[in-house]
The first five atom37 places (N, CA, C, CB, O) and aatype in JSON, in Angstrom:
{
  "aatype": [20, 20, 20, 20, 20, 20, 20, 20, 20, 20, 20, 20, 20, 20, 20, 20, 20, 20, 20, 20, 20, 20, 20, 20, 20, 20, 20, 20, 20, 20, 20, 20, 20, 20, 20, 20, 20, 20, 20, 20, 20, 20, 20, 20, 20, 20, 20, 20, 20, 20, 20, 20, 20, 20, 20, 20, 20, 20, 20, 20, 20, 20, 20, 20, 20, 20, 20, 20, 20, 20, 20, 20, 20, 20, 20, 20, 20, 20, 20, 20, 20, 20, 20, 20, 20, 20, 20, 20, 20, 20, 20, 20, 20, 20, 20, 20, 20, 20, 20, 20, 20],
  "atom_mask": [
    [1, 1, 1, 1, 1],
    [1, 1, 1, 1, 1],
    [1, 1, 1, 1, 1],
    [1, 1, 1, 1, 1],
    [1, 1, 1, 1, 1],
    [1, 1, 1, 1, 1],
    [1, 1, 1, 1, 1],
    [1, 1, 1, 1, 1],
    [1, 1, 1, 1, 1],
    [1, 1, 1, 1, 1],
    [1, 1, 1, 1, 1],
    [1, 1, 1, 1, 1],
    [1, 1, 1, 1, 1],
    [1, 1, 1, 1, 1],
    [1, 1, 1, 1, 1],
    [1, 1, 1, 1, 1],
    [1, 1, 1, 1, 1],
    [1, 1, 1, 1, 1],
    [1, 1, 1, 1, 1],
    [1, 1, 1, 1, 1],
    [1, 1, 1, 1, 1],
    [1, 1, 1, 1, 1],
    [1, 1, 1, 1, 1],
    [1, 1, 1, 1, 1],
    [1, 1, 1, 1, 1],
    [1, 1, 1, 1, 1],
    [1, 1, 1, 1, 1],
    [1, 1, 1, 1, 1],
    [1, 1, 1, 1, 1],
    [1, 1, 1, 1, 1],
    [1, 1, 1, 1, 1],
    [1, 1, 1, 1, 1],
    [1, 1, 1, 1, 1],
    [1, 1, 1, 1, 1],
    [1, 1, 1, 1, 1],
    [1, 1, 1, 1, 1],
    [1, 1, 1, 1, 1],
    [1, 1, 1, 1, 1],
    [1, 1, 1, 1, 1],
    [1, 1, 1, 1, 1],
    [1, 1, 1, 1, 1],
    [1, 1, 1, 1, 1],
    [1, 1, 1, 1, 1],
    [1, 1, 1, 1, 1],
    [1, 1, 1, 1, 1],
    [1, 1, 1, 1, 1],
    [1, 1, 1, 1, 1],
    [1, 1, 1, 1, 1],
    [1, 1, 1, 1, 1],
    [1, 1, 1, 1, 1],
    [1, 1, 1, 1, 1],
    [1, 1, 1, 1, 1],
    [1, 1, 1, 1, 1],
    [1, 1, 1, 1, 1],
    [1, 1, 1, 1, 1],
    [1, 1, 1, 1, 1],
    [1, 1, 1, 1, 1],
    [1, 1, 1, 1, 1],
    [1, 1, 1, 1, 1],
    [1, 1, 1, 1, 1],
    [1, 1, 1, 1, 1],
    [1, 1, 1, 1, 1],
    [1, 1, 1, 1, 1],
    [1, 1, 1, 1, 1],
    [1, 1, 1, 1, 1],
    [1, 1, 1, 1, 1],
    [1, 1, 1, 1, 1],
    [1, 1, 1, 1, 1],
    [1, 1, 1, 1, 1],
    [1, 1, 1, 1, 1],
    [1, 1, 1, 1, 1],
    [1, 1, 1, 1, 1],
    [1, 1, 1, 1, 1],
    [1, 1, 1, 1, 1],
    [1, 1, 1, 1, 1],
    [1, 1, 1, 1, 1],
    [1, 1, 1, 1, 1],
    [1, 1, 1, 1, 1],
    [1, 1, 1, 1, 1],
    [1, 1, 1, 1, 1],
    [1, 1, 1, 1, 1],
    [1, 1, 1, 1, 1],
    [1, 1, 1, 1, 1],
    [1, 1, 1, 1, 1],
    [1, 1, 1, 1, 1],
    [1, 1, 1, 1, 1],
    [1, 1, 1, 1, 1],
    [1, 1, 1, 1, 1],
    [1, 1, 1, 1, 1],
    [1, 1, 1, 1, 1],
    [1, 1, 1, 1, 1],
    [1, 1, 1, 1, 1],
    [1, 1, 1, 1, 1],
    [1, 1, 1, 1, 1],
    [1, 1, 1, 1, 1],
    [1, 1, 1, 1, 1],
    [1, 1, 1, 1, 1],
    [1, 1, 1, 1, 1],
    [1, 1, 1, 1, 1],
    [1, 1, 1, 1, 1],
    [1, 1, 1, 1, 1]
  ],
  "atom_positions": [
    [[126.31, 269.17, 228.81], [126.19, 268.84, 227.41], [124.71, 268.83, 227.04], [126.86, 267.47, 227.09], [123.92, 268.03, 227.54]],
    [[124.35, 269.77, 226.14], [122.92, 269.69, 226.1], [122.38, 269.01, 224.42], [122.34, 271.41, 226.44], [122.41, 269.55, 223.32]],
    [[122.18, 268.41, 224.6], [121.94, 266.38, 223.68], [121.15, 267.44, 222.79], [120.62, 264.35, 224.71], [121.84, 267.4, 221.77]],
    [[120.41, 268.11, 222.6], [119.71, 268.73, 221.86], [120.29, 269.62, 220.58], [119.07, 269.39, 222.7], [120.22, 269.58, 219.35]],
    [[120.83, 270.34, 221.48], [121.35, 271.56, 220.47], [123.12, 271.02, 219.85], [121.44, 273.41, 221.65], [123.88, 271.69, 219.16]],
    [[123.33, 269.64, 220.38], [124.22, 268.79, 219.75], [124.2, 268.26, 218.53], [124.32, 267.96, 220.34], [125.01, 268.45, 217.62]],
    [[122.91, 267.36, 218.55], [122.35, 266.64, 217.63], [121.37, 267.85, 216.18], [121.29, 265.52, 218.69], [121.4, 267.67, 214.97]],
    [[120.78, 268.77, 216.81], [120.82, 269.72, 216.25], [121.84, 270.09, 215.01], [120.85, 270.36, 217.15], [121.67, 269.91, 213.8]],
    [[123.0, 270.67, 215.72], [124.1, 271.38, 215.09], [124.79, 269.88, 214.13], [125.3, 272.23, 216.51], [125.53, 269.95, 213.14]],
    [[124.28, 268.67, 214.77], [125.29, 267.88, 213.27], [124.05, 267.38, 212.29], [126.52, 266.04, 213.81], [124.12, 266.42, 211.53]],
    [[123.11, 268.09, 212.45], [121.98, 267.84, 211.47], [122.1, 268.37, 210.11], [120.78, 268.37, 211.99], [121.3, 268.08, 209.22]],
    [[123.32, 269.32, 209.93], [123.8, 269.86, 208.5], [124.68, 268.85, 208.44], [124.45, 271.42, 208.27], [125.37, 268.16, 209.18]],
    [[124.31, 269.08, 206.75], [125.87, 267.92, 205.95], [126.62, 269.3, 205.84], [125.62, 266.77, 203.79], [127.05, 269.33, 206.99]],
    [[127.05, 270.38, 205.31], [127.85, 271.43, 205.52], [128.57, 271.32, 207.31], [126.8, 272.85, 205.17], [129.71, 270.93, 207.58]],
    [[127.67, 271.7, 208.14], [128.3, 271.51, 209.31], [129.07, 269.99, 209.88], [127.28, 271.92, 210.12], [129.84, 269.85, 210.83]],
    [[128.57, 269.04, 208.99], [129.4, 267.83, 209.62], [130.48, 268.14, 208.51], [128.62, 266.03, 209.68], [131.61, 268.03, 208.99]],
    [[130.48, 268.47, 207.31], [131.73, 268.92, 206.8], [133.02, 269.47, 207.3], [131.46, 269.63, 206.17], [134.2, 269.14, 207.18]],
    [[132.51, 270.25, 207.8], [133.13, 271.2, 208.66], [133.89, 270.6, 209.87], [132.11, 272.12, 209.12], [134.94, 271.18, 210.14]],
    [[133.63, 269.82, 210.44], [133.79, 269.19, 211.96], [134.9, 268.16, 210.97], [131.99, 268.32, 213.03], [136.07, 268.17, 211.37]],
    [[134.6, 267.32, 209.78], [135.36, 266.28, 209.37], [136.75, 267.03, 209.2], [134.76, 265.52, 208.06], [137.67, 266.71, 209.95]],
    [[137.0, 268.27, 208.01], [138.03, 269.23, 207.92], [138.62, 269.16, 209.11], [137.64, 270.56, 207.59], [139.77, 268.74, 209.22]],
    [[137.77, 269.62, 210.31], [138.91, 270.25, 211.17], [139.29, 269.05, 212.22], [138.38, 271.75, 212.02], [139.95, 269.16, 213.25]],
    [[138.61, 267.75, 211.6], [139.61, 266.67, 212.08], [141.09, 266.54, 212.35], [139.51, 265.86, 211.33], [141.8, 266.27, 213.32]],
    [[141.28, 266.91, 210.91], [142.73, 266.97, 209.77], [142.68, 268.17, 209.67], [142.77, 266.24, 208.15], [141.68, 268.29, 208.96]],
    [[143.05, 269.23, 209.88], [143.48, 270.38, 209.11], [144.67, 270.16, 208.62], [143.51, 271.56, 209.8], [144.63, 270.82, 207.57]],
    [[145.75, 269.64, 208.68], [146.61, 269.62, 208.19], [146.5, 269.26, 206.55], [147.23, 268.94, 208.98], [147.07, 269.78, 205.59]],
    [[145.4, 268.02, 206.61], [145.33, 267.61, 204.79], [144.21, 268.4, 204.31], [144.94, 265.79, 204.32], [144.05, 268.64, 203.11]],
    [[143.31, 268.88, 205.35], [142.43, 269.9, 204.25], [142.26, 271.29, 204.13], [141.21, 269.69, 204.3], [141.54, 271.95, 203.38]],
    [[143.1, 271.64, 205.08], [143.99, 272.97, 204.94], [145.25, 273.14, 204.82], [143.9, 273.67, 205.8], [145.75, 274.05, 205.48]],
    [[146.08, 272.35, 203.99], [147.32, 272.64, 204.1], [148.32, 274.05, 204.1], [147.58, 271.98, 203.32], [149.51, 274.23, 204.33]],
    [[147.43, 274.74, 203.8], [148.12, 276.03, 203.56], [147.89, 277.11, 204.8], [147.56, 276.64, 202.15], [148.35, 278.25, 204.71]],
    [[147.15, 276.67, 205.94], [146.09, 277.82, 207.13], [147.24, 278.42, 207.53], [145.02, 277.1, 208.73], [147.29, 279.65, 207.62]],
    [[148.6, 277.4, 207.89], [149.72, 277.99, 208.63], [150.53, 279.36, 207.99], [150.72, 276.8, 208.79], [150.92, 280.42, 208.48]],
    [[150.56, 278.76, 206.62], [151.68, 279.89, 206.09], [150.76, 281.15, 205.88], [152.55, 279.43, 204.48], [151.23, 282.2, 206.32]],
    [[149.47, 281.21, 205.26], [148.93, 282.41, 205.12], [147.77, 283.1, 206.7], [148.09, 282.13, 203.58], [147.22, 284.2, 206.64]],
    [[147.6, 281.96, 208.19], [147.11, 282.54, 208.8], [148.09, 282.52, 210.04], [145.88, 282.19, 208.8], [147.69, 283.0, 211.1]],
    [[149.47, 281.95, 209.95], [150.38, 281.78, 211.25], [150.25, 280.48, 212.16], [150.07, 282.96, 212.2], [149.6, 279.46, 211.95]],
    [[150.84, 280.72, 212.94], [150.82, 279.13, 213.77], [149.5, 279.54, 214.56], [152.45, 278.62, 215.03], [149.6, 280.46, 215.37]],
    [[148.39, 278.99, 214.4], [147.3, 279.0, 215.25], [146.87, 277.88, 216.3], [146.35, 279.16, 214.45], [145.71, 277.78, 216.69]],
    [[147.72, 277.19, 216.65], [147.67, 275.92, 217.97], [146.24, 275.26, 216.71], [146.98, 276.69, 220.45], [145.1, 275.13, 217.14]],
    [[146.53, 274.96, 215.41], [145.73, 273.98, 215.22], [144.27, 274.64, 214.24], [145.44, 273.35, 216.78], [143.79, 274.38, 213.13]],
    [[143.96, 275.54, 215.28], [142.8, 276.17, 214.43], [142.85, 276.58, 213.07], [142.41, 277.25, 214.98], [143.97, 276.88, 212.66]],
    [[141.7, 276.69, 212.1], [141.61, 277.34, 211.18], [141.05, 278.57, 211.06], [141.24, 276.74, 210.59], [140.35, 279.0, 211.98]],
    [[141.24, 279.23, 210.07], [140.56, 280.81, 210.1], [139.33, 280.88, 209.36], [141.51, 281.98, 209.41], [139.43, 280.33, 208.27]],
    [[138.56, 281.23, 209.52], [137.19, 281.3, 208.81], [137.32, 281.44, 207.21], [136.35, 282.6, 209.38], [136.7, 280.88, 206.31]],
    [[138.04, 282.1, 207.18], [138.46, 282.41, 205.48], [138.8, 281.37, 204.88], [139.67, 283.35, 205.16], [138.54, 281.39, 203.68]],
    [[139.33, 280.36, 205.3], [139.59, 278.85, 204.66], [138.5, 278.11, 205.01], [140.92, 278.04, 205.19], [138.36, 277.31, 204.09]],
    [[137.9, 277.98, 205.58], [136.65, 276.89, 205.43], [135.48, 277.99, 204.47], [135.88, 276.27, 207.41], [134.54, 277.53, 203.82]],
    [[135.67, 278.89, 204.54], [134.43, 279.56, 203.83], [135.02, 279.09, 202.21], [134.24, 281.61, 204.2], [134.15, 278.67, 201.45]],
    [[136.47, 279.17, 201.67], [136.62, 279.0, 200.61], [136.38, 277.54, 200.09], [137.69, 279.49, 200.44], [135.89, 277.12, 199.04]],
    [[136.94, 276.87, 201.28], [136.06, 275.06, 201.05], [135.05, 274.6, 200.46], [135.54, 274.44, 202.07], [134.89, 273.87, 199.48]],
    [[133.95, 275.45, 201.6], [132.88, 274.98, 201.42], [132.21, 275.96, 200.18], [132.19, 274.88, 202.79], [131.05, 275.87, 199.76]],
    [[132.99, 276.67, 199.84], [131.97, 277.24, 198.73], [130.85, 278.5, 198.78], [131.15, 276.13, 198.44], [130.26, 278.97, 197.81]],
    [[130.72, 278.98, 200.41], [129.45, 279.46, 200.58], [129.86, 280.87, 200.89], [128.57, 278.69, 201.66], [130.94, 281.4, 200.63]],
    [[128.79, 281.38, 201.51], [128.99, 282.9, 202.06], [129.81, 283.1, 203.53], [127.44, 283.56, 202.28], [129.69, 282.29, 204.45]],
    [[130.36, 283.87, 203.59], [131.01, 284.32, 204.85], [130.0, 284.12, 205.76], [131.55, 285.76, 204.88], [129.81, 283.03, 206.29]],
    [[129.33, 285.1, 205.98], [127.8, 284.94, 206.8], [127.73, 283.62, 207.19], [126.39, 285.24, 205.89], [128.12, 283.07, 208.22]],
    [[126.86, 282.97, 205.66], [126.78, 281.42, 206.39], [127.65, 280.97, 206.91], [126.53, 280.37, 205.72], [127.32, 280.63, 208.05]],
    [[129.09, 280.68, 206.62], [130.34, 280.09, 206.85], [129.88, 280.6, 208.52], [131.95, 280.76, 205.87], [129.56, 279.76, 209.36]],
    [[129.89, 281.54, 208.71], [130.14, 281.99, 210.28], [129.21, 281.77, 211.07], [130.38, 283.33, 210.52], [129.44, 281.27, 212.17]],
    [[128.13, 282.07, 210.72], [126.83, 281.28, 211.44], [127.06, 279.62, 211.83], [125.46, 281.35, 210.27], [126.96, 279.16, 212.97]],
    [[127.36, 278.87, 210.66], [127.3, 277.08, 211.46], [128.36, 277.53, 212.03], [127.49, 275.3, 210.53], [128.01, 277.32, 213.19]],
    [[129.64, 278.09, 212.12], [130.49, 278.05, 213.4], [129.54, 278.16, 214.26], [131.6, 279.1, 213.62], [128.85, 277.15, 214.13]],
    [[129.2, 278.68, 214.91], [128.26, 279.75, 215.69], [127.92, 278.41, 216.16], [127.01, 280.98, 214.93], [128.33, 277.79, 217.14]],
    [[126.96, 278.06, 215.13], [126.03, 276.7, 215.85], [127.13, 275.71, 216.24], [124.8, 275.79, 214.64], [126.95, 275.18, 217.33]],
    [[128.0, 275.44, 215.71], [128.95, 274.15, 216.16], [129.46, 274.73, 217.5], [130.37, 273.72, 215.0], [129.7, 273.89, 218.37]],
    [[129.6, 275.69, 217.72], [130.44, 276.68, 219.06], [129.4, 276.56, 220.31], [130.67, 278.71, 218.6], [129.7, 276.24, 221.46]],
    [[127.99, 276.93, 219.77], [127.16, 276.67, 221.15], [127.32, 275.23, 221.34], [125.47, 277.08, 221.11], [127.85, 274.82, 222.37]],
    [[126.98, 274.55, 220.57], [126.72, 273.09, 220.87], [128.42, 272.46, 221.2], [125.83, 272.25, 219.3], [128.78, 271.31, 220.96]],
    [[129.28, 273.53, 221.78], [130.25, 272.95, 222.22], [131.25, 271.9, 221.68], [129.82, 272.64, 223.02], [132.05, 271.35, 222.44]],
    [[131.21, 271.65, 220.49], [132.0, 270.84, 218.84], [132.82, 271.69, 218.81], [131.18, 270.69, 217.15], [133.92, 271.14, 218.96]],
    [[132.94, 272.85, 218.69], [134.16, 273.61, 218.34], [134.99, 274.8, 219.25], [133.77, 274.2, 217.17], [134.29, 275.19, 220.18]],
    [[135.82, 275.22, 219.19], [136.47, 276.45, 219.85], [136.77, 277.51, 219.29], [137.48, 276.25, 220.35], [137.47, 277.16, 218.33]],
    [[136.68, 278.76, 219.27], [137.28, 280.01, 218.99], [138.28, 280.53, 219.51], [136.62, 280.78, 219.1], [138.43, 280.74, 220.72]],
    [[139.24, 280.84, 218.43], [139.97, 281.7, 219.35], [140.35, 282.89, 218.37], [141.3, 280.94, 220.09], [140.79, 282.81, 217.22]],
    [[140.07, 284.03, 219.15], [140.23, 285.44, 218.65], [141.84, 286.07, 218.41], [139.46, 286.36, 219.76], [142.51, 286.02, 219.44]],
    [[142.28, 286.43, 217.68], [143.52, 286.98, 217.14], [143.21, 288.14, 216.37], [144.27, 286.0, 216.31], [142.66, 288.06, 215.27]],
    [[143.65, 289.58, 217.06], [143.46, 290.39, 215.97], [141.88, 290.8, 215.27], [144.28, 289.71, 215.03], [140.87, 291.26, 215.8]],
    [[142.15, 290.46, 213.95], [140.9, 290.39, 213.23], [140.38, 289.28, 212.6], [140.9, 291.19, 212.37], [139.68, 289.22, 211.6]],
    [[140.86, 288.32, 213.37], [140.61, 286.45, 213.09], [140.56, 286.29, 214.13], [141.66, 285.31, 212.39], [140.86, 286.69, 215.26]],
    [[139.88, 285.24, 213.25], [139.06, 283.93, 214.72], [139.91, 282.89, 213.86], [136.59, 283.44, 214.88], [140.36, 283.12, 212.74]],
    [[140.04, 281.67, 214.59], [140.52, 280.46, 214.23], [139.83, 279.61, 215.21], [142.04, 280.36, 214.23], [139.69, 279.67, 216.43]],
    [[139.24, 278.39, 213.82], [138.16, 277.05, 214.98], [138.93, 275.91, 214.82], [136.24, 276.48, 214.4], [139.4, 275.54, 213.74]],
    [[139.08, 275.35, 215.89], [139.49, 273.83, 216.22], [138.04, 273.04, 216.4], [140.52, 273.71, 217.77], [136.96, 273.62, 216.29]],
    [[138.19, 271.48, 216.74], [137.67, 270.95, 217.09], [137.78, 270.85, 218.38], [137.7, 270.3, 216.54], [138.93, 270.81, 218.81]],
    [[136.61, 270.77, 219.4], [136.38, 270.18, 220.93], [136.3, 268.43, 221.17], [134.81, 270.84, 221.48], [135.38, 267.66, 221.43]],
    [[137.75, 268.28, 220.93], [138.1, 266.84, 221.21], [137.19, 266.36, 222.38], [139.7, 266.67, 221.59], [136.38, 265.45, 222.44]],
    [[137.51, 267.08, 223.1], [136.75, 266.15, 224.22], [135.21, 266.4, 224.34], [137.38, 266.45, 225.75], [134.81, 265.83, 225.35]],
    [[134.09, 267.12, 223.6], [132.76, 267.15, 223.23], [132.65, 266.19, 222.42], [132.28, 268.3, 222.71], [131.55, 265.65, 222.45]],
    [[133.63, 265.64, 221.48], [133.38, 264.6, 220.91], [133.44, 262.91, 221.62], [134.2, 264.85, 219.92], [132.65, 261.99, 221.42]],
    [[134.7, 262.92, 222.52], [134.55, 261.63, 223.68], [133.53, 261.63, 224.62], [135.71, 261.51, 224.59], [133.21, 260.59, 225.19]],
    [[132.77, 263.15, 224.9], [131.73, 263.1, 225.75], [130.54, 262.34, 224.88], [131.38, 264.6, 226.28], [129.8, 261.43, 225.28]],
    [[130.55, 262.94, 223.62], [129.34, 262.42, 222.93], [129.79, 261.15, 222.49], [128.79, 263.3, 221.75], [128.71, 260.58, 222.61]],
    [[130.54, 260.3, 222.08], [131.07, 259.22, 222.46], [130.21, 258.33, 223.1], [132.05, 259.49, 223.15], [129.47, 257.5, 222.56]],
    [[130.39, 258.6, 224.52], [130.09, 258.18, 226.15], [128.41, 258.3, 225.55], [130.81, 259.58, 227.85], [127.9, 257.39, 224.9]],
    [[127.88, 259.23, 225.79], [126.71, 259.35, 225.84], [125.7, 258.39, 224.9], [126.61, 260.61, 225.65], [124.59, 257.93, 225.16]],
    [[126.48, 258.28, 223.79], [125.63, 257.45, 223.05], [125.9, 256.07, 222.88], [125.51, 257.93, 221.91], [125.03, 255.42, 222.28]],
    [[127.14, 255.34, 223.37], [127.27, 254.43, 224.29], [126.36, 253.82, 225.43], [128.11, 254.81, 224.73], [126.15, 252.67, 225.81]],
    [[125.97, 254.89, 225.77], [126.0, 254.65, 227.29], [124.21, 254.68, 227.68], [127.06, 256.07, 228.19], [123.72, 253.97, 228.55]],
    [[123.39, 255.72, 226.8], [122.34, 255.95, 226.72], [121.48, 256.17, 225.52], [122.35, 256.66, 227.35], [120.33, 256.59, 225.62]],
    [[122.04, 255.88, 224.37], [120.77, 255.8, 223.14], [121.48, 253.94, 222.61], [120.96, 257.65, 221.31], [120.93, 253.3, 221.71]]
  ]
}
């Protein structure tokens, strides 16, 4: 877990946006299933880009950053990606700041 590029990546209010959504996708995407399929949870880029308001690009870039810094998962389908949250990057970071700040 590298504490850096963690704390980093939740240094956007867009990117902690993002991480809160895919808490819940169910209440802040209610619709991911019927128009992107059963995705074990994930969302498709195309719904958080319409969320948040912004550019595809950007939209895909803070994935990017939430993905290195290990917060989120990809998974490739086709010509979609769909991001979950990394439950357990979040109990690690949990622990850590518990434990040492």
């Amino acid at each position: 877990m590298d504490q850096v590029e963690i704390f980093k990546a939740l240094s956007n209010k867009t990117r902690l946006q993002i991480l809160n959504w895919l808490k819940d996708p169910e209440l802040h995407f209610p619709d991911h299933k019927v128009s992107c399929g059963e995705t074990n949870g994930g969302v498709c880029v195309g719904h958080i880009q319409k969320k948040a308001g912004l550019t595809q690009s950007t939209i895909s870039e803070y994935l990017a950053v939430l993905q290195r810094a290990g917060l989120v998962t990809a998974k490739r389908v086709g010509q979609w990606t769909y991001y979950k949250r990394n439950e357990k990057a979040f109990e690690a970071l949990s622990n850590l700041v518990a434990s040492e700040l």
